[in-house]
Amino acid sequence: METLKGYIEHIIYRNTENGYTVANLICGEEEITCVGMFQELDQGESVEMTGEYTEHALYGRQFKAKSCKTVAPDDIVSIQRYLGSGAIKGIGEALAARIVKKFGEDTFRIIEEEPERLSEVRGISERIAREISAQVEEKRDMRTAMLFLQKYGISNTLAIKIYKAYGDGLYRVMQENPYLLAEDINGIGFKMADEIAGRIGIHTDSDYRIRSGILYTLLLGAGEGNVYLPMERLAEQASELLGLTREQIEPQFANLMMEKKIVIKEKDGERIVYSMAYYFAELNCARMLHDLNVSLGQDRGVTLSEEKEFLSKIKLLEKELDMELDELQRTAVLKSIENGIFILSGGPGTGKTTTINTMIHYFEQEGMDILLAAPTGRAAKRMSEATGYEAKTIHRLLELNGPGDDEKKRASFERNEENPLETDVLIVDEMSMVDIHLFQSLLKAIAVGTRLIMVGDVNQLPSVGPGQVLKDLIDSRRFPVVILQKIFRQAGESDIVVNAHRIHKGQQIHMDNKSRDFFFFERNDVAVIYKNKIQLITKKLPVYVKAISCDIQVLTPMRNGKLGVETLNRILQQYMNPPDEQKKEYVHGDILFREGDKVMQIKNNYQLEWEVVSKYGIPVDKGLGIFNGDMGVIQRIDDFSQNIVVEYDEGRRITYPFMNLDELELAYAITIHKSQGSEYPAVILPLLGGPRMLMNRNLLYTGITRAKDCVTILGSSETVHAMILNEHEQKRFSGLADRISEIMEIRKEEV
């Protein structure tokens, strides 16, 4: 066993699930690649590692650490890191190392009192020496702060953020309540703040620690889609996180309430806890929905003669468009005319698109301005193709301008209550994908008097973000809703549609392969599934559905395991985009990216700039933001510039620095969750067992309905049958329906 001591210069890769990390360790003048399980390791930390050197077949010599502990950096290391951080203009890492090597611990005294001596260092003239001295003097306070923060293992980048946020007040924050860092500084979460607090000597039962732990637990809950948590569950999870008893934790709920960090409500006889932001997001949505929810006839209601007139106009429109609506579709169009808010739901093949098109033509004839939107680029594109009218993503419709300087804040939009959308009618598709934050931003931009028509399939999986907006709107019973049920003849000829409806009803599906668009192959061996899947993608399906291999999508319930996303992508990459001397590659963590690879953005990034370039290389459009689930293709890998260029839908090109590649992953196979709002010519579903919580009816329904022309299931018929019977879904804690009812009752009393 060997021991290395140095500081972490760069985290190359981290698996957040198991803590596996690849990092660069600066040990003296040597740079060493280290691997190991380091859940809490961060850039800038001084560490001591014990382990041994190994030779990796692909990545070469590495130090495999068995143990790792953080240590206080020695003064010389701190000085060198500060000088090389970019804080002093004109000094990079190499020059910083030469200065410190020359003057050691006396470096800052030399710079301040004898700056002319800096010219003794190769690469520094007398003029540069004076400039460096002036800068050091000017930034004395920042330097002192950064050196202070480095003692607690805080990287230069975060140290600068902390100094900018608190100034000289940072010393008080660090000594009294370092947990404020987790609330105020992007890049510092609870676990890092907790580690810093431990180094400072703050007790594990500190009030500050407990309060921060409770807020962090609520944040973890939001990551699972919850807007609030029952107090019992919250206390139990916080207790586990902090290693403290319930009795130690529960008194802090009252303190957090007084600090206006949380809201406690009663629901079904139990107490529930919101973080303040989520509670007000729901409350604001409820208030705005109330204001938009007006009927055409206001208090008097729509008269019978008016309704007859609307119906006659609708029937006339049917003749003009050479189509015939069924009774529910006609009712839907009527309700959209009569009400400020209307919700249209229904499964595949039930005529949602026909109904939307009729609404559009009606409002157009009435001389009204209409806007169409959907949560994702793919969903917006589908909507445009189905209606013949331009549809935009909600982010683009609201004119995203990014979060600005405060990275902790959510994205801001140009369109809001002060600058609302200029339209008479707004139709939003795929509402099941809209979370509470995006819904709040959308409602803020809709002026009272505008018709809001929301369309979606309530049986789809809920949004990736917190909340279940569409379900809550329907469950509130406060808005007109039409759920289309009839499967139309043409759609009824599709077994994709028929089977989707059978799955929804809990009925078993036919898997006898007598279908033209729905196939099942009993395969109980993983290796055979791999082989069949590759044959389908590369040879059989492209011809069958008249599409290219890249458009055929593998959907799987899981991320891990032999049929999980990570394994499937490595296998599929070898066949769909094999190594080629003409294609450049770059390895980031355990993912090899290659030019031509199909990739997906896995987190919302409101600050990334994109541009659309003409065939002559001239930018014709640009904007901000790329979002979780967006898919594209790697166009170029540039080793010199250290970046990767990815082209997304509509020709949007984004340049990713190598250090930001943790936002990308291969997308030959994706989880069913990530496929929401998308449609593919053909879908392949490998289904061979998995956790019962995951393998449910809702997931299977969503996966099947992503296919336009063909579904192929490879796996076990027992697994498919079990999924259809399994109604169990992970319950989401969301209170929008309650907030709507509260507001409606209050406003009714006020009237």
XYZ file of C-alpha atoms in Angstrom, residues 196-517:
322
model
C -17.281 21.947 6.383
C -19.248 22.315 9.623
C -17.625 19.128 10.944
C -14.153 20.513 10.230
C -15.029 23.757 12.017
C -16.199 21.776 15.029
C -19.947 22.371 14.954
C -21.798 19.663 16.891
C -23.879 17.072 15.076
C -26.946 18.060 17.115
C -26.581 21.777 16.264
C -29.904 23.511 15.573
C -28.453 24.882 12.334
C -27.481 21.396 11.196
C -30.889 19.916 11.960
C -32.751 22.709 10.153
C -30.507 22.421 7.103
C -30.963 18.633 7.119
C -34.759 18.987 7.144
C -34.645 21.385 4.174
C -32.275 19.040 2.338
C -34.653 16.113 2.909
C -37.486 18.172 1.401
C -35.213 18.887 -1.567
C -34.554 15.160 -2.037
C -38.318 14.611 -1.940
C -38.775 17.200 -4.692
C -36.234 15.262 -6.774
C -38.650 12.306 -6.576
C -41.543 14.476 -7.801
C -43.024 15.480 -4.422
C -44.184 19.013 -3.685
C -44.514 18.281 0.038
C -43.813 15.412 2.446
C -45.923 14.081 5.325
C -44.295 15.219 8.562
C -43.917 11.619 9.791
C -42.003 10.591 6.672
C -39.952 13.824 6.659
C -38.914 13.405 10.306
C -38.013 9.756 9.738
C -35.898 10.480 6.642
C -34.196 13.506 8.245
C -33.432 11.387 11.320
C -31.750 8.786 9.130
C -29.800 11.442 7.199
C -28.533 13.257 10.295
C -28.012 10.241 12.548
C -30.204 11.836 15.245
C -33.414 10.871 17.051
C -36.887 12.084 16.097
C -37.057 13.878 19.456
C -33.988 15.948 18.496
C -35.368 16.837 15.087
C -39.049 17.640 15.620
C -38.628 20.881 17.682
C -36.882 22.464 14.672
C -40.035 22.372 12.532
C -41.447 25.279 14.569
C -38.190 27.235 14.179
C -38.198 26.724 10.412
C -41.786 27.957 10.279
C -40.846 31.104 12.188
C -37.947 31.645 9.782
C -40.484 31.283 6.921
C -38.552 28.393 5.412
C -41.414 25.864 5.573
C -45.213 25.750 5.685
C -47.109 23.128 7.708
C -50.663 22.209 6.675
C -53.257 19.596 7.621
C -54.393 16.991 5.060
C -56.576 13.976 5.751
C -55.863 14.147 9.476
C -52.068 14.314 9.187
C -49.589 17.178 9.102
C -47.731 17.818 5.855
C -44.657 19.987 5.282
C -43.865 22.215 2.291
C -40.731 24.196 1.593
C -41.916 27.787 1.304
C -41.186 28.062 -2.457
C -43.270 25.007 -3.364
C -46.218 26.041 -1.215
C -46.386 29.462 -2.817
C -45.922 27.946 -6.279
C -49.112 25.916 -5.733
C -50.924 28.820 -4.104
C -50.008 31.233 -6.911
C -51.133 28.702 -9.534
C -54.478 28.293 -7.752
C -55.030 32.069 -7.603
C -54.186 32.586 -11.263
C -56.349 29.645 -12.333
C -59.263 31.155 -10.437
C -58.838 34.447 -12.291
C -58.628 32.736 -15.699
C -61.580 30.425 -15.019
C -64.375 32.619 -16.352
C -67.303 31.502 -18.468
C -68.322 33.391 -21.565
C -71.570 34.355 -19.961
C -69.889 35.479 -16.701
C -72.336 35.251 -13.800
C -75.430 34.630 -15.940
C -73.876 31.613 -17.654
C -74.179 30.682 -21.312
C -77.777 30.857 -22.536
C -79.422 28.034 -24.431
C -79.691 30.157 -27.583
C -75.980 31.017 -27.428
C -75.100 27.355 -27.015
C -77.259 26.427 -30.027
C -75.505 29.104 -32.063
C -72.073 27.730 -31.099
C -73.134 24.186 -31.971
C -74.463 25.220 -35.368
C -71.138 26.970 -36.103
C -69.253 23.823 -35.060
C -71.397 21.603 -37.314
C -70.946 24.025 -40.208
C -67.198 23.858 -39.642
C -67.333 20.045 -39.723
C -68.919 20.232 -43.187
C -66.312 22.707 -44.402
C -63.486 20.503 -43.121
C -65.190 17.349 -44.462
C -65.219 15.481 -41.163
C -67.610 14.383 -38.448
C -66.955 14.785 -34.738
C -68.452 12.381 -32.222
C -70.567 13.727 -29.367
C -67.689 14.025 -26.863
C -65.431 15.792 -29.381
C -68.192 18.250 -30.187
C -68.747 18.849 -26.468
C -65.026 19.483 -26.065
C -65.008 22.154 -28.782
C -68.117 23.735 -27.235
C -66.561 23.819 -23.740
C -63.394 25.404 -25.119
C -65.522 28.191 -26.625
C -67.592 28.784 -23.488
C -64.865 28.734 -20.825
C -61.650 30.507 -19.932
C -60.054 27.200 -18.885
C -60.712 23.854 -20.531
C -59.010 20.457 -20.173
C -59.036 17.793 -22.894
C -57.725 14.320 -22.078
C -57.737 10.953 -23.783
C -55.549 8.054 -24.799
C -54.042 7.360 -28.246
C -56.422 7.173 -31.206
C -59.299 8.939 -29.405
C -59.274 11.975 -31.669
C -57.468 14.612 -29.576
C -55.681 16.029 -32.643
C -58.909 16.263 -34.684
C -60.575 18.045 -31.776
C -57.687 20.495 -31.391
C -57.715 21.227 -35.128
C -61.451 21.981 -34.981
C -60.886 24.378 -32.076
C -58.118 26.142 -33.989
C -60.283 26.586 -37.102
C -63.214 27.853 -34.998
C -61.164 30.494 -33.172
C -59.443 31.472 -36.383
C -62.816 32.076 -38.057
C -63.761 34.273 -35.102
C -60.696 36.415 -35.788
C -58.845 35.364 -32.647
C -55.078 35.103 -32.184
C -53.950 31.558 -31.299
C -50.696 30.247 -29.801
C -49.680 26.574 -29.550
C -47.119 25.171 -27.099
C -45.730 21.945 -25.654
C -43.142 21.186 -22.933
C -40.424 19.731 -25.200
C -39.016 20.377 -28.656
C -40.132 16.949 -29.897
C -43.654 17.406 -28.551
C -43.865 20.890 -30.112
C -42.678 19.481 -33.442
C -45.358 16.753 -33.303
C -47.982 19.359 -32.530
C -46.875 21.506 -35.495
C -47.007 18.504 -37.851
C -50.466 17.462 -36.604
C -52.068 20.923 -36.797
C -50.187 22.682 -39.572
C -49.606 25.631 -37.219
C -46.359 26.629 -35.550
C -46.004 25.278 -32.021
C -43.219 26.381 -29.679
C -41.753 24.910 -26.532
C -43.162 26.567 -23.420
C -39.686 27.904 -22.580
C -39.365 29.508 -25.986
C -42.918 30.838 -25.934
C -42.199 32.542 -22.609
C -38.883 33.876 -23.982
C -36.384 32.299 -21.636
C -33.568 34.644 -20.640
C -31.735 32.445 -18.105
C -31.305 32.882 -14.362
C -28.890 35.827 -14.674
C -26.128 36.297 -12.108
C -27.907 34.485 -9.314
C -27.485 30.846 -10.298
C -29.556 29.677 -7.326
C -32.648 31.216 -8.842
C -34.749 29.439 -11.431
C -34.933 30.496 -15.018
C -36.596 33.796 -15.662
C -38.763 34.653 -18.615
C -39.410 37.847 -20.553
C -43.092 36.957 -20.660
C -44.720 37.358 -17.252
C -47.520 39.232 -15.448
C -45.996 42.563 -16.532
C -45.433 41.462 -20.138
C -48.083 38.806 -20.887
C -48.477 36.754 -24.051
C -50.347 38.591 -26.779
C -52.990 36.065 -27.707
C -56.683 35.269 -27.318
C -56.252 31.487 -27.123
C -53.374 29.351 -25.822
C -53.412 25.592 -26.446
C -50.831 23.530 -24.517
C -50.265 19.868 -25.415
C -48.606 17.081 -23.354
C -49.673 18.695 -20.086
C -48.763 15.537 -18.124
C -45.112 16.579 -18.574
C -45.524 20.063 -17.066
C -44.266 20.408 -13.476
C -45.411 22.951 -10.891
C -42.576 25.430 -11.551
C -43.113 25.596 -15.307
C -46.888 25.779 -14.810
C -46.505 28.759 -12.487
C -44.301 30.578 -15.043
C -46.816 29.816 -17.808
C -49.806 31.114 -15.831
C -47.975 34.328 -14.957
C -47.726 35.100 -18.671
C -51.442 34.574 -19.442
C -53.617 37.681 -19.205
C -57.115 37.379 -17.736
C -59.554 36.958 -20.622
C -57.256 34.595 -22.526
C -58.614 31.100 -23.124
C -56.299 28.402 -21.779
C -56.857 24.956 -23.324
C -54.780 22.144 -21.804
C -54.430 18.798 -23.566
C -52.835 15.599 -22.341
C -53.149 11.959 -21.441
C -53.622 11.694 -17.691
C -52.599 8.018 -17.828
C -49.056 8.892 -18.898
C -46.252 9.000 -16.366
C -46.158 12.243 -14.370
C -43.631 15.017 -14.998
C -39.944 14.525 -14.204
C -40.061 17.680 -12.040
C -42.181 18.043 -8.867
C -45.961 17.925 -9.009
C -48.636 16.198 -11.076
C -50.301 19.233 -12.572
C -52.684 17.648 -15.098
C -53.956 15.024 -12.633
C -54.469 17.639 -9.909
C -56.375 19.944 -12.277
C -58.757 17.122 -13.202
C -59.046 15.839 -9.604
C -59.957 19.321 -8.335
C -63.287 19.093 -10.271
C -63.239 22.878 -10.602
C -62.710 23.128 -14.369
C -64.576 21.774 -17.388
C -62.977 18.497 -18.496
C -63.737 16.189 -21.419
C -62.061 12.753 -21.523
C -62.270 11.239 -25.014
C -62.830 7.485 -24.981
C -63.923 6.308 -28.406
C -61.194 4.704 -30.523
C -61.737 5.796 -34.108
C -61.847 3.258 -36.911
C -58.454 4.067 -38.406
C -56.780 4.095 -35.001
C -58.694 0.939 -34.075
C -56.869 -0.888 -36.825
C -53.633 -0.277 -34.937
C -52.771 -2.851 -32.289
C -50.532 -0.252 -30.632
C -53.653 1.790 -29.863
C -55.856 -1.199 -29.007
C -53.249 -2.761 -26.703
C -52.524 0.563 -25.016
C -56.208 0.870 -24.075
C -56.339 -2.743 -22.935
C -53.295 -2.158 -20.711
C -54.933 0.936 -19.232
C -58.012 -1.107 -18.336
C -55.889 -3.883 -16.805
C -56.747 -6.341 -19.589
C -54.170 -8.747 -20.991
C -52.969 -8.102 -24.538
C -52.669 -10.422 -27.528
C -49.078 -11.421 -28.143
C -49.586 -13.898 -30.970
C -47.747 -11.775 -33.578
C -50.719 -11.648 -35.907
C -50.446 -7.867 -35.810
C -48.906 -5.508 -38.343
C -47.547 -3.058 -35.764
